[in-house]
mmCIF file of C-alpha atoms in Angstrom:
data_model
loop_
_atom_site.group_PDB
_atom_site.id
_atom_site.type_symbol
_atom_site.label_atom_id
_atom_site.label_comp_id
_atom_site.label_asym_id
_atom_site.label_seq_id
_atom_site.Cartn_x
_atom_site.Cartn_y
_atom_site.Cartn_z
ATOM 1 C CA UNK A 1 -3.421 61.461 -1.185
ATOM 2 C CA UNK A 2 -2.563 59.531 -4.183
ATOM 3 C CA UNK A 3 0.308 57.770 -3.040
ATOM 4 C CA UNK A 4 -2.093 56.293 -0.316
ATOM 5 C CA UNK A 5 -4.819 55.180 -2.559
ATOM 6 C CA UNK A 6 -2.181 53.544 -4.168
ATOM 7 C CA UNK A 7 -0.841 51.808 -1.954
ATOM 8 C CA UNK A 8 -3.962 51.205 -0.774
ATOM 9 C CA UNK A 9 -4.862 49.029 -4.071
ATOM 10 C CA UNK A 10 -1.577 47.288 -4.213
ATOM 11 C CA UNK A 11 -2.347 45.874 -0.679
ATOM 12 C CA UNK A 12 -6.195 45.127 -1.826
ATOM 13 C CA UNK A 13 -4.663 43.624 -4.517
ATOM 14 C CA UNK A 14 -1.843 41.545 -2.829
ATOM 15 C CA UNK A 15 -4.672 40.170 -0.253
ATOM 16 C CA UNK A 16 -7.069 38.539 -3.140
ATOM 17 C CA UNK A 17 -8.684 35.442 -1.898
ATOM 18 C CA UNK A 18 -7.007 32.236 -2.898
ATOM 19 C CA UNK A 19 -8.792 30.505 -5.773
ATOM 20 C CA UNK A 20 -11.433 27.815 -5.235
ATOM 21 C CA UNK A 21 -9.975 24.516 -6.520
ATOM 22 C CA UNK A 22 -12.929 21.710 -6.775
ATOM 23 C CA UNK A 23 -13.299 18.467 -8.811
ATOM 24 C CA UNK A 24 -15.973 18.366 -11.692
ATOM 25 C CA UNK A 25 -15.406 14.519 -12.722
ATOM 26 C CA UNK A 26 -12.624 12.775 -11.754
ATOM 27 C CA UNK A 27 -13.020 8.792 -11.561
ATOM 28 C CA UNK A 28 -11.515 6.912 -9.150
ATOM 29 C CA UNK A 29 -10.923 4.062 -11.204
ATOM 30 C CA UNK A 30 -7.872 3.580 -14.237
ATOM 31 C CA UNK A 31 -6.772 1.315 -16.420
ATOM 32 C CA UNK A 32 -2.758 1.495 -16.757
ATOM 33 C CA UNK A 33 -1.505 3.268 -19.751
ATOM 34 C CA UNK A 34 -5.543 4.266 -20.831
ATOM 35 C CA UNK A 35 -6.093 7.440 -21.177
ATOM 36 C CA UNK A 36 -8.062 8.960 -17.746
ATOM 37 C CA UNK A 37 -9.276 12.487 -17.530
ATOM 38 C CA UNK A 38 -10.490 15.020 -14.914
ATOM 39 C CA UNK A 39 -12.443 18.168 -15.091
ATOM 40 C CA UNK A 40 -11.252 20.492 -12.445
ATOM 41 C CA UNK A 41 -13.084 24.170 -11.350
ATOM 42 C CA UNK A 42 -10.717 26.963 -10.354
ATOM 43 C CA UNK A 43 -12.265 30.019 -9.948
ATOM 44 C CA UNK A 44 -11.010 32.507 -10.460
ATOM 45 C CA UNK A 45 -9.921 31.137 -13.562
ATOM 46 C CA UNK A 46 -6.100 30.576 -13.410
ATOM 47 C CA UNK A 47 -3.117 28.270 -15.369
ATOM 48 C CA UNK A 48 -2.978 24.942 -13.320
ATOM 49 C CA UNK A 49 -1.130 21.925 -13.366
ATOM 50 C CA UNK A 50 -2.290 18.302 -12.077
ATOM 51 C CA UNK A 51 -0.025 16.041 -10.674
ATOM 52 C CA UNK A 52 -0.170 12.404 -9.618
ATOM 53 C CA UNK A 53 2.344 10.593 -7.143
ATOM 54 C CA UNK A 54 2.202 7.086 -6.765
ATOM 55 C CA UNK A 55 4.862 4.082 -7.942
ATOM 56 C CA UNK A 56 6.483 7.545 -10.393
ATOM 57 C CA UNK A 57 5.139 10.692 -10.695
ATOM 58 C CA UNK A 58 3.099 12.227 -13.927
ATOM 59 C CA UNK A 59 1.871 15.736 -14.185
ATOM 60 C CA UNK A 60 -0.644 17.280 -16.891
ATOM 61 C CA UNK A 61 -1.271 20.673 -18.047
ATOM 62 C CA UNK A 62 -5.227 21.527 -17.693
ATOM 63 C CA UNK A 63 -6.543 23.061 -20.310
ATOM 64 C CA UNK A 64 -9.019 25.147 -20.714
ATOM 65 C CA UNK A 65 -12.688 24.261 -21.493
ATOM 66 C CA UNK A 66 -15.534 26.924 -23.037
ATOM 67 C CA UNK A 67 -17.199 26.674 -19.751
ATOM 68 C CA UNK A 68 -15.255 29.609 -18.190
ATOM 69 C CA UNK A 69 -13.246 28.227 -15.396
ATOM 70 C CA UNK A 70 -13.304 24.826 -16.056
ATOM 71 C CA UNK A 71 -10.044 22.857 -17.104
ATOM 72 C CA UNK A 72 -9.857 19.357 -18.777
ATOM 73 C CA UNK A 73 -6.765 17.070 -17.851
ATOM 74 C CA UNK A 74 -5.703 13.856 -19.444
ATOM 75 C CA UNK A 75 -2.896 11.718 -18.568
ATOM 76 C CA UNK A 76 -1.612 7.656 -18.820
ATOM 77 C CA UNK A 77 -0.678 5.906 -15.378
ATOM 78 C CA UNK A 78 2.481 4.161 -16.207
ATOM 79 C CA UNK A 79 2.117 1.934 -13.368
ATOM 80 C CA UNK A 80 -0.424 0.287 -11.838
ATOM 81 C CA UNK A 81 -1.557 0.899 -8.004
ATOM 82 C CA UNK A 82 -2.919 4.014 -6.031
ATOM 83 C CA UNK A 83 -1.964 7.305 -7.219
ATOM 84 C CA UNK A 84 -2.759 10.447 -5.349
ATOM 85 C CA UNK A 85 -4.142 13.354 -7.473
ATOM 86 C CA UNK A 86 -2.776 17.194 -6.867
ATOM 87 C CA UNK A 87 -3.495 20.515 -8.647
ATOM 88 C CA UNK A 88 -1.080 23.203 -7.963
ATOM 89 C CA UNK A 89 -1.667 26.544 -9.276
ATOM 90 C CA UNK A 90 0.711 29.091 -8.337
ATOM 91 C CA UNK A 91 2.195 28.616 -4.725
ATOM 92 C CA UNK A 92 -1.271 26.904 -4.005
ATOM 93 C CA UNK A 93 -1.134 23.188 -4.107
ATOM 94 C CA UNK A 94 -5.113 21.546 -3.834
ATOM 95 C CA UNK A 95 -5.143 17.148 -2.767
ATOM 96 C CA UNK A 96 -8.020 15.657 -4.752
ATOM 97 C CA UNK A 97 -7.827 12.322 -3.569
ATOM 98 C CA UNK A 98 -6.611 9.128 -4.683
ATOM 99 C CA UNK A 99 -7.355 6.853 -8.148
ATOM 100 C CA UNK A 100 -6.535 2.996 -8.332
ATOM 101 C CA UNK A 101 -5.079 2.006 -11.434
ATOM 102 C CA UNK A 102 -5.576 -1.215 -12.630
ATOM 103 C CA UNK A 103 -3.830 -3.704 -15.490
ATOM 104 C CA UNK A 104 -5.418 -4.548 -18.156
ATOM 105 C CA UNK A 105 -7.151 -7.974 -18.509
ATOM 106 C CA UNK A 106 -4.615 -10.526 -19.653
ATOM 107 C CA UNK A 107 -6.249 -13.883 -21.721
ATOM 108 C CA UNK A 108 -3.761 -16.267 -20.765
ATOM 109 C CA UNK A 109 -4.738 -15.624 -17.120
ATOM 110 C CA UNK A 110 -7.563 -18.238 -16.927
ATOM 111 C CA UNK A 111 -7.383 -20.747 -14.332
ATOM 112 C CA UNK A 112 -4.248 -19.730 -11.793
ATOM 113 C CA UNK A 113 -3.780 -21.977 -9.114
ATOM 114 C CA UNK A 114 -0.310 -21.989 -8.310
ATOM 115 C CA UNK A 115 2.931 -19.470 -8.695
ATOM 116 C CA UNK A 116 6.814 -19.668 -7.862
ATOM 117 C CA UNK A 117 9.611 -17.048 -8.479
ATOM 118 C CA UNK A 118 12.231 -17.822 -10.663
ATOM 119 C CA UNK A 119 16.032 -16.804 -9.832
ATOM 120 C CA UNK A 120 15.989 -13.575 -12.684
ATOM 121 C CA UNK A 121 12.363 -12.427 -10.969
ATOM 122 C CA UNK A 122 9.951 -13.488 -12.825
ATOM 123 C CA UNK A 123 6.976 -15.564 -11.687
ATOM 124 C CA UNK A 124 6.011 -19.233 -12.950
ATOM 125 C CA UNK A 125 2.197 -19.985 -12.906
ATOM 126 C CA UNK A 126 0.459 -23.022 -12.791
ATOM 127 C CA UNK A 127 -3.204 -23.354 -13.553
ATOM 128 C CA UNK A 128 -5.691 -26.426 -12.588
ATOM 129 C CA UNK A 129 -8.366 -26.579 -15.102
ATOM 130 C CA UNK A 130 -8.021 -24.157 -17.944
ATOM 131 C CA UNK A 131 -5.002 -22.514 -19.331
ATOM 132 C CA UNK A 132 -0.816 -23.417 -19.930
ATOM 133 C CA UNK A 133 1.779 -23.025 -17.752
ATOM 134 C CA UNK A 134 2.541 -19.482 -18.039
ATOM 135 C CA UNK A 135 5.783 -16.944 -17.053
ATOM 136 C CA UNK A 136 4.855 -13.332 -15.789
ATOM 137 C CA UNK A 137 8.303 -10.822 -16.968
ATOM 138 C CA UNK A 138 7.285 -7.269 -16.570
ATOM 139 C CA UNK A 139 3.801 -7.485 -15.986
ATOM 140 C CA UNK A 140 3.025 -9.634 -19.135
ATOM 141 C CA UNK A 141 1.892 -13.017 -19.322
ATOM 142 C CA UNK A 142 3.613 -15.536 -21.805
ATOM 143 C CA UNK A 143 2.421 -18.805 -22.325
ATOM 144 C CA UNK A 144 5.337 -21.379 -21.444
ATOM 145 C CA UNK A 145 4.212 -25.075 -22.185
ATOM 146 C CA UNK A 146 0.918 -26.529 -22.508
ATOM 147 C CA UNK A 147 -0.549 -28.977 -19.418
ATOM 148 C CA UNK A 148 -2.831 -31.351 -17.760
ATOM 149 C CA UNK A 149 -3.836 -28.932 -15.414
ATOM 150 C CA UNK A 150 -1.557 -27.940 -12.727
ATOM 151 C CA UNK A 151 -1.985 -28.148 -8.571
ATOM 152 C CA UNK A 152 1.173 -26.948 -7.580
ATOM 153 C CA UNK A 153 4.586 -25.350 -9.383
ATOM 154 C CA UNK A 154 8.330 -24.873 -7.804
ATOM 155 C CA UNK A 155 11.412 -23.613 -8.774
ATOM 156 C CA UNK A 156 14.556 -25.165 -7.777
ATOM 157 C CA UNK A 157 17.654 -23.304 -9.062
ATOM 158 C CA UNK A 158 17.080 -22.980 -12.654
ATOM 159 C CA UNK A 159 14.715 -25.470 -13.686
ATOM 160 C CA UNK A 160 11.118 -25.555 -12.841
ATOM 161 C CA UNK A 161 8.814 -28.647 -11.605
ATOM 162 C CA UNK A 162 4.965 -29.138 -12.038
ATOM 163 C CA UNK A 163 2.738 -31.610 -10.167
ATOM 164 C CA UNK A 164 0.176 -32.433 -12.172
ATOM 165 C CA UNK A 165 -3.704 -32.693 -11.868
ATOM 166 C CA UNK A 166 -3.370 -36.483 -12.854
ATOM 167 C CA UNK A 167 -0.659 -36.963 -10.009
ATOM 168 C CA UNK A 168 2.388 -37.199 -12.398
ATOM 169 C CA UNK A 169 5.382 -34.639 -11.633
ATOM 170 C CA UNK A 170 6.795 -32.885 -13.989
ATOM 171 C CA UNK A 171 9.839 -31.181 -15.283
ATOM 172 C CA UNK A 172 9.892 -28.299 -17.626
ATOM 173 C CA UNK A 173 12.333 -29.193 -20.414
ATOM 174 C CA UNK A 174 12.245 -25.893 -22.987
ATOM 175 C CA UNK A 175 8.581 -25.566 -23.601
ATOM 176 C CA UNK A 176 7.253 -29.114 -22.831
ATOM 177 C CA UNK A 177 6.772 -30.927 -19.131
ATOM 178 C CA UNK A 178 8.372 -34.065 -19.344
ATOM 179 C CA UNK A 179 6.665 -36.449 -17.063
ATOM 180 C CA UNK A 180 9.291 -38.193 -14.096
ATOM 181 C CA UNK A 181 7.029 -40.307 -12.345
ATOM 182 C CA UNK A 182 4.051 -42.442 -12.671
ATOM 183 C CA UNK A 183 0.745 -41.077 -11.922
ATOM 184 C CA UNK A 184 1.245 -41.044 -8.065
ATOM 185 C CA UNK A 185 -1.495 -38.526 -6.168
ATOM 186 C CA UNK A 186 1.274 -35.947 -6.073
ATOM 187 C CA UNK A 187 -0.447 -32.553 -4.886
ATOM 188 C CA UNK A 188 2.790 -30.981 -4.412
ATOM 189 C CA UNK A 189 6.494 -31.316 -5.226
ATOM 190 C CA UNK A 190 9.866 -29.756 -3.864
ATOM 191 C CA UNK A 191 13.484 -30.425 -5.151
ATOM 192 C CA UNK A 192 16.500 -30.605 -3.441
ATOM 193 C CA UNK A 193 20.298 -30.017 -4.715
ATOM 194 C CA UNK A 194 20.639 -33.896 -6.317
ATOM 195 C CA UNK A 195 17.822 -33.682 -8.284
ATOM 196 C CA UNK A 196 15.817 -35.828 -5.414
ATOM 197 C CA UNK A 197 11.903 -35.037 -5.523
ATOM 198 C CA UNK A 198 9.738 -34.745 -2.556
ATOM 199 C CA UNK A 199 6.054 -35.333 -2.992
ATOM 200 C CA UNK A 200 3.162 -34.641 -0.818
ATOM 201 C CA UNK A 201 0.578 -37.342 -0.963
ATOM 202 C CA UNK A 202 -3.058 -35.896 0.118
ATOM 203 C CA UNK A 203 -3.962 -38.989 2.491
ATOM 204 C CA UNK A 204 -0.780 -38.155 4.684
ATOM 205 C CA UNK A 205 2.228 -38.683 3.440
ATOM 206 C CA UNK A 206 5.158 -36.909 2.084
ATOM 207 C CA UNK A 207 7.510 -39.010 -0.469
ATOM 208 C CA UNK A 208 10.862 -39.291 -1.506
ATOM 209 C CA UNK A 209 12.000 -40.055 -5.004
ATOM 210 C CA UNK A 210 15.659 -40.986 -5.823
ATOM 211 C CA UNK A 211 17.010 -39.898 -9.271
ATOM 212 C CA UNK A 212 17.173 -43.889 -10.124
ATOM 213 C CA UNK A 213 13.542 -43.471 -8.999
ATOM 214 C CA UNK A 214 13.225 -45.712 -5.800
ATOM 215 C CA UNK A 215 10.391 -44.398 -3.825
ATOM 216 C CA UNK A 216 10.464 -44.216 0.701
ATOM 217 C CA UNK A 217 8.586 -42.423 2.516
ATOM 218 C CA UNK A 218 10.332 -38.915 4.594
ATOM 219 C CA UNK A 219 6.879 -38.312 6.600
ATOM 220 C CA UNK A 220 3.930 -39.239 8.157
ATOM 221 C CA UNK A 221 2.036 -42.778 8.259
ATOM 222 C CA UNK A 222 -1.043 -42.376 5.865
ATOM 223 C CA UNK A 223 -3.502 -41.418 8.963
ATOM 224 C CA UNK A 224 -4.794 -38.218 10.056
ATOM 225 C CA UNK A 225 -4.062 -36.408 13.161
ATOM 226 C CA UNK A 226 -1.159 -33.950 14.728
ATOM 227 C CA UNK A 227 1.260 -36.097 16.292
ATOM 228 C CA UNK A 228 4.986 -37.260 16.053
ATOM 229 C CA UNK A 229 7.433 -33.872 17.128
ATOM 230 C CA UNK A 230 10.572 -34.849 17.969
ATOM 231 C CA UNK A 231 10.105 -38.291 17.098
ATOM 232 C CA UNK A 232 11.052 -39.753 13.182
ATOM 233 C CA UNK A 233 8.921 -38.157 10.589
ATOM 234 C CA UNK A 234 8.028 -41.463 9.489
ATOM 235 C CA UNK A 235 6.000 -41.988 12.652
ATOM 236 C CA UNK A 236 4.065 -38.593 12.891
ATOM 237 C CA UNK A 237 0.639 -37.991 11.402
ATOM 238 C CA UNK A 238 -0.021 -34.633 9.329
ATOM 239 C CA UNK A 239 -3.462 -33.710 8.189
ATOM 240 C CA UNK A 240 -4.181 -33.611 4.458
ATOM 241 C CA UNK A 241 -0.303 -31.333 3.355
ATOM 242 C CA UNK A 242 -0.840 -29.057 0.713
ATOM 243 C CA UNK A 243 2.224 -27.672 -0.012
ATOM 244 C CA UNK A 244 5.810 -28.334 0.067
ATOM 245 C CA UNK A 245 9.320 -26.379 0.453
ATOM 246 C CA UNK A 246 12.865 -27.054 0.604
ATOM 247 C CA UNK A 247 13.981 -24.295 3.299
ATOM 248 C CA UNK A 248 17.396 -22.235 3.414
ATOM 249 C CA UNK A 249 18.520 -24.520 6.097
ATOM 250 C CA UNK A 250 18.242 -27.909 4.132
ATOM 251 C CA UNK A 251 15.261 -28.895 6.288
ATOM 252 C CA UNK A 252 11.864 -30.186 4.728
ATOM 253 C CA UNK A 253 8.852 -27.576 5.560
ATOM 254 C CA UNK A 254 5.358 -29.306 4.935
ATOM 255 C CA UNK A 255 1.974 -27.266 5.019
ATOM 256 C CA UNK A 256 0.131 -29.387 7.303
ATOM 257 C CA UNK A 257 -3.344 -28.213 6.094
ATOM 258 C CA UNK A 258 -5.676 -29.194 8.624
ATOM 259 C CA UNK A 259 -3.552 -28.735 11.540
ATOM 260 C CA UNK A 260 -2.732 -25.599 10.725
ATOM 261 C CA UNK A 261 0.654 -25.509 10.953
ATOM 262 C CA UNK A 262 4.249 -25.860 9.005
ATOM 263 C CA UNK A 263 6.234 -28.833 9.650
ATOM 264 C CA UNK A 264 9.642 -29.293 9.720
ATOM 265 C CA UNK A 265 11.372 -32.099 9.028
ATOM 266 C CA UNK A 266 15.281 -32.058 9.583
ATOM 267 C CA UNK A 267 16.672 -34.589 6.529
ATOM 268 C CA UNK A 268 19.807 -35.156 8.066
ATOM 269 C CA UNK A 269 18.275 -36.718 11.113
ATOM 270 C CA UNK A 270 14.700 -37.599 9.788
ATOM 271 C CA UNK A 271 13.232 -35.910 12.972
ATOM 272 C CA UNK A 272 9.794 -33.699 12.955
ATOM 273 C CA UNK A 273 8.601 -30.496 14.327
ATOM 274 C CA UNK A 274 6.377 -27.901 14.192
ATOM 275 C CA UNK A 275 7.989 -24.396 13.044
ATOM 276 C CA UNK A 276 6.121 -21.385 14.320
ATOM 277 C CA UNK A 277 2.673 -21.271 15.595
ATOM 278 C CA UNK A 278 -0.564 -21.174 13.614
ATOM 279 C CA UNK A 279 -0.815 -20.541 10.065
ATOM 280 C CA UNK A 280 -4.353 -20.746 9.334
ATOM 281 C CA UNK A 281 -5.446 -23.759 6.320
ATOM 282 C CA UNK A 282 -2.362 -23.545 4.578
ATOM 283 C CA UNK A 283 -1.988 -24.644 1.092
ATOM 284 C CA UNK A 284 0.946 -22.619 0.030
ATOM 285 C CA UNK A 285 4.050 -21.971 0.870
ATOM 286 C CA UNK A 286 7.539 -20.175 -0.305
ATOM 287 C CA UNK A 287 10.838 -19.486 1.074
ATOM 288 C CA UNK A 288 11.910 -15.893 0.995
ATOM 289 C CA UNK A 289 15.699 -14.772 0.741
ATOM 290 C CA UNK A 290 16.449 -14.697 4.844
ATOM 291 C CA UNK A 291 15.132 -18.359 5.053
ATOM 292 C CA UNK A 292 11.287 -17.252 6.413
ATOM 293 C CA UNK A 293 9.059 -19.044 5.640
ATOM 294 C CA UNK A 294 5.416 -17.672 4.192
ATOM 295 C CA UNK A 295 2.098 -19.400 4.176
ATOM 296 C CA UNK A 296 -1.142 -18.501 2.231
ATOM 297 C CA UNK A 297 -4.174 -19.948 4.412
ATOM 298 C CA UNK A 298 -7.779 -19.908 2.991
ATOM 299 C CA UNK A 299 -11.164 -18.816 4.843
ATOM 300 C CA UNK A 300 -13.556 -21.569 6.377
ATOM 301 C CA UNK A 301 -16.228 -20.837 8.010
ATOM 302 C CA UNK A 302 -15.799 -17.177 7.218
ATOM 303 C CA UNK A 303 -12.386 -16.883 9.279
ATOM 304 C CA UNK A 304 -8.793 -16.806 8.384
ATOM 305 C CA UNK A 305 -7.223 -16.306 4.805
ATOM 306 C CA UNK A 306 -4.072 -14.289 3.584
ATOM 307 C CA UNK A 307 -0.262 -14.340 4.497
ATOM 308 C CA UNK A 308 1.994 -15.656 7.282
ATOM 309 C CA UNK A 309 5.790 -14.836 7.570
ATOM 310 C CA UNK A 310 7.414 -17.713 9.945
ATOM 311 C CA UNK A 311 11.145 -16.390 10.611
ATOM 312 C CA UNK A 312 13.944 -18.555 11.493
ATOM 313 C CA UNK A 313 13.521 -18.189 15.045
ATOM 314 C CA UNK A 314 9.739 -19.400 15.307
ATOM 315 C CA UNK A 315 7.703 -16.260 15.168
ATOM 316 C CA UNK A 316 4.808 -16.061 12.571
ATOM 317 C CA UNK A 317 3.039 -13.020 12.019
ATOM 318 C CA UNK A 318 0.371 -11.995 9.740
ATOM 319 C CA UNK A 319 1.465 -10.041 7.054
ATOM 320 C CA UNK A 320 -2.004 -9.792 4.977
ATOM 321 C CA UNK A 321 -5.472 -10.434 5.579
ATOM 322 C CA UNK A 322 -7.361 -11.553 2.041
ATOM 323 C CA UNK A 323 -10.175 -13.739 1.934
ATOM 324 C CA UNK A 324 -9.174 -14.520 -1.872
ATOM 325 C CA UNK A 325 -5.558 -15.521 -1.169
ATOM 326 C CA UNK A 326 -4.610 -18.498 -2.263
ATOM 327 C CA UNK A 327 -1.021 -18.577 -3.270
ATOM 328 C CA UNK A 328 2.642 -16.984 -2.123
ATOM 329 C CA UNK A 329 5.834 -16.436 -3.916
ATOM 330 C CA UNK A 330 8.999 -14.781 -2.683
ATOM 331 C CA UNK A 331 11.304 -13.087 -5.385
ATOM 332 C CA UNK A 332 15.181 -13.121 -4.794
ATOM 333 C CA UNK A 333 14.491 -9.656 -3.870
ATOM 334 C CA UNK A 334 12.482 -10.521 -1.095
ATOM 335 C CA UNK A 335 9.587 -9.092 -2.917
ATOM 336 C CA UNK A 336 6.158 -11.398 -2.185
ATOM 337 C CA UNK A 337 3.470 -12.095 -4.834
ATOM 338 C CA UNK A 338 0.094 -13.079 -3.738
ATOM 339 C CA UNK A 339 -2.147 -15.540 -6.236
ATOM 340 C CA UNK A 340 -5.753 -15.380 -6.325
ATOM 341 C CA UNK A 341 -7.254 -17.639 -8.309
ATOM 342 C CA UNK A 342 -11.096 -16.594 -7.643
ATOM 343 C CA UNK A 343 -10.517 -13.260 -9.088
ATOM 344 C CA UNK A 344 -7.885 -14.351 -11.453
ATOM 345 C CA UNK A 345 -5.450 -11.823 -10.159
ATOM 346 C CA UNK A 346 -1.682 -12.238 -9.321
ATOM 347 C CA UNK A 347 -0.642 -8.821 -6.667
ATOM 348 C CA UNK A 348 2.400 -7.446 -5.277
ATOM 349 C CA UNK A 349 2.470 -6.686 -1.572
ATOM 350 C CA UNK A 350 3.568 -3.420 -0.888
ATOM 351 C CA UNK A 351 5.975 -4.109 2.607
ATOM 352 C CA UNK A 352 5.798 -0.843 3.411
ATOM 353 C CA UNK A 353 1.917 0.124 2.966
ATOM 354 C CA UNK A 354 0.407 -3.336 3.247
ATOM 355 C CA UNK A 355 -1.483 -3.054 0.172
ATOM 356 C CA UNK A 356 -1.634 -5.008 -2.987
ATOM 357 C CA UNK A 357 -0.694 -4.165 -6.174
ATOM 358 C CA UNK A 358 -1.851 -5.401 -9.078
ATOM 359 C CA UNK A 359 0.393 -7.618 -11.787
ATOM 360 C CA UNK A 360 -1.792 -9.288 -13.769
ATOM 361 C CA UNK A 361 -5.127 -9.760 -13.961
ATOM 362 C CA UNK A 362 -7.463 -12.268 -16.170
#
């Protein structure tokens, strides 16, 4: 009779209810590396860890508080983006949800307009009305030469170009932009191999300047409209370009703004064409590692605004929708950096989720 009571209480025993696991406080916001803390319930009362997964993984103990089965946690997110909070206590693991962690605000981060990606990985950033050039190396912001105010940056090999808010491009010599034209309504600026500069001219035009300086014209005849493919550039109208890039394949790609499209203008023949199909308002583009080519569009009229990806072989597809995009850069990696200069934030887009993660912030 005893050996069945027992064994009666060891299976009573080995059937207790699992313990109730709720959150107390845990904010859904975080700065990275600030301290952030949760108060957890687990009744009954039990040793407990907390774990968050997200760019790494952190765990904290929880300790106990004097209000009996309630446990404090404090950790530092070592990265910024969404981590996904756990509490496991024995074999029982509990999801809590998710906390975005943010960077810190950066000061130099005042006015950004404009970024490019340098060949090490770091970013270049150009701002229009307030601020320096700056460079962005592991998620810090250093200031890199003082400016005029900046519309548009690029990066050709190791050396980095600047046109200017006062239409004068630039060249970044140490920590100083040394000025290599007149004052000549440049909005944008590309640079081949030779050292030639390509300059997009708001009315309609697209430039050529010569190391010795002589000035032509590569594209389009000062008038707006969408006209010319297949014909010479020189002949073709293109609608207030924005942005400029010297493509894997030696061709010209010009943001025609207005029209909506990328055009492509072949500089061994002097021929134009539209590449892909439509971008939205473009005013930015960058060349990623395979030779696509990516576009950041703006809203109007409450539509449009984010990311395209043109490949090689014509097809664009959208690869973000943000009403605050503004700007695109393509690491060496193939990793893509979003500007927007509304909220003063430079972002990573995740490929694989979609989502952006913060860099810096201002």
């Amino acid at each position: 009779m005893l050996k069945a009571l027992s064994l009666l209480t060891v299976m009573a025993l080995g059937a207790a209810p699992a313990p109730r696991v709720h959150v107390v406080s845990m904010p859904r916001q975080a700065v990275k590396e600030k301290p952030w803390q949760a108060v957890i319930s687990i009744k009954p009362p039990r040793a407990a860890t907390l774990r968050a997964t997200g760019p790494d993984t952190v765990t904290a103990r929880l300790r106990p508080m004097k209000q009996r089965g309630r446990y404090r946690a404090t950790l530092k997110f070592p990265f910024a983006g969404e981590w996904r909070i756990a509490v496991t206590t024995g074999k029982r693991t509990v999801r809590l949800g998710a906390v975005a962690v943010d960077v810190p605000r950066d000061p130099l981060v005042e006015d950004p307009l404009t970024i490019a990606a340098e060949p090490g990985g770091s970013l270049v950033v150009g701002q229009l009305l307030a601020g320096p050039v700056l460079r962005i190396a592991h998620a810090r912001a250093a200031k890199v030469a003082d400016s005029p105010g900046v519309f548009h940056v690029y990066v050709a090999g190791e050396t980095v170009y600047a046109a200017g808010r006062d239409g004068v491009v630039y060249r970044l010599d140490g920590d100083t932009l040394t000025a290599l034209t007149p004052p000549m309504d440049a909005s944008a600026v590309a640079v081949d191999v030779d050292g030639t500069l390509y300059v997009t001219q708001y009315v309609g035009w697209v430039r050529k300047v010569a190391p010795d300086g002589t000035v032509t014209t590569v594209a389009g005849n000062g008038t707006e409209g969408y006209s010319g493919d297949g014909g010479p550039a020189t002949s073709a109208q293109i609608f207030h370009p924005h942005s400029i890039a010297i493509g894997k394949d030696g061709a010209l790609y010009i943001a025609d703004t207005e029209n909506r499209r990328i055009r492509r203008v072949d500089l061994a023949t002097g021929r134009i064409s539209t590449f892909g199909g439509d971008v939205g308002l473009t005013i930015s583009l960058a060349v990623g590692p395979d030779g696509s080519v990516y576009s950041a569009d703006i809203v109007r009229g409450g539509v449009g605004g984010g990311i395209t990806r043109t490949a090689l072989d014509g097809t664009t597809t959208r690869i973000l929708d943000s009403s605050t995009a503004n700007g695109v850069a393509v690491a060496p990696d193939g990793a893509v950096y979003v500007n927007q200069r509304d909220i003063k934030r430079i972002q990573l887009l995740d490929s694989s989720t979609g989502k952006l993660i913060p860099v810096v912030r201002g």
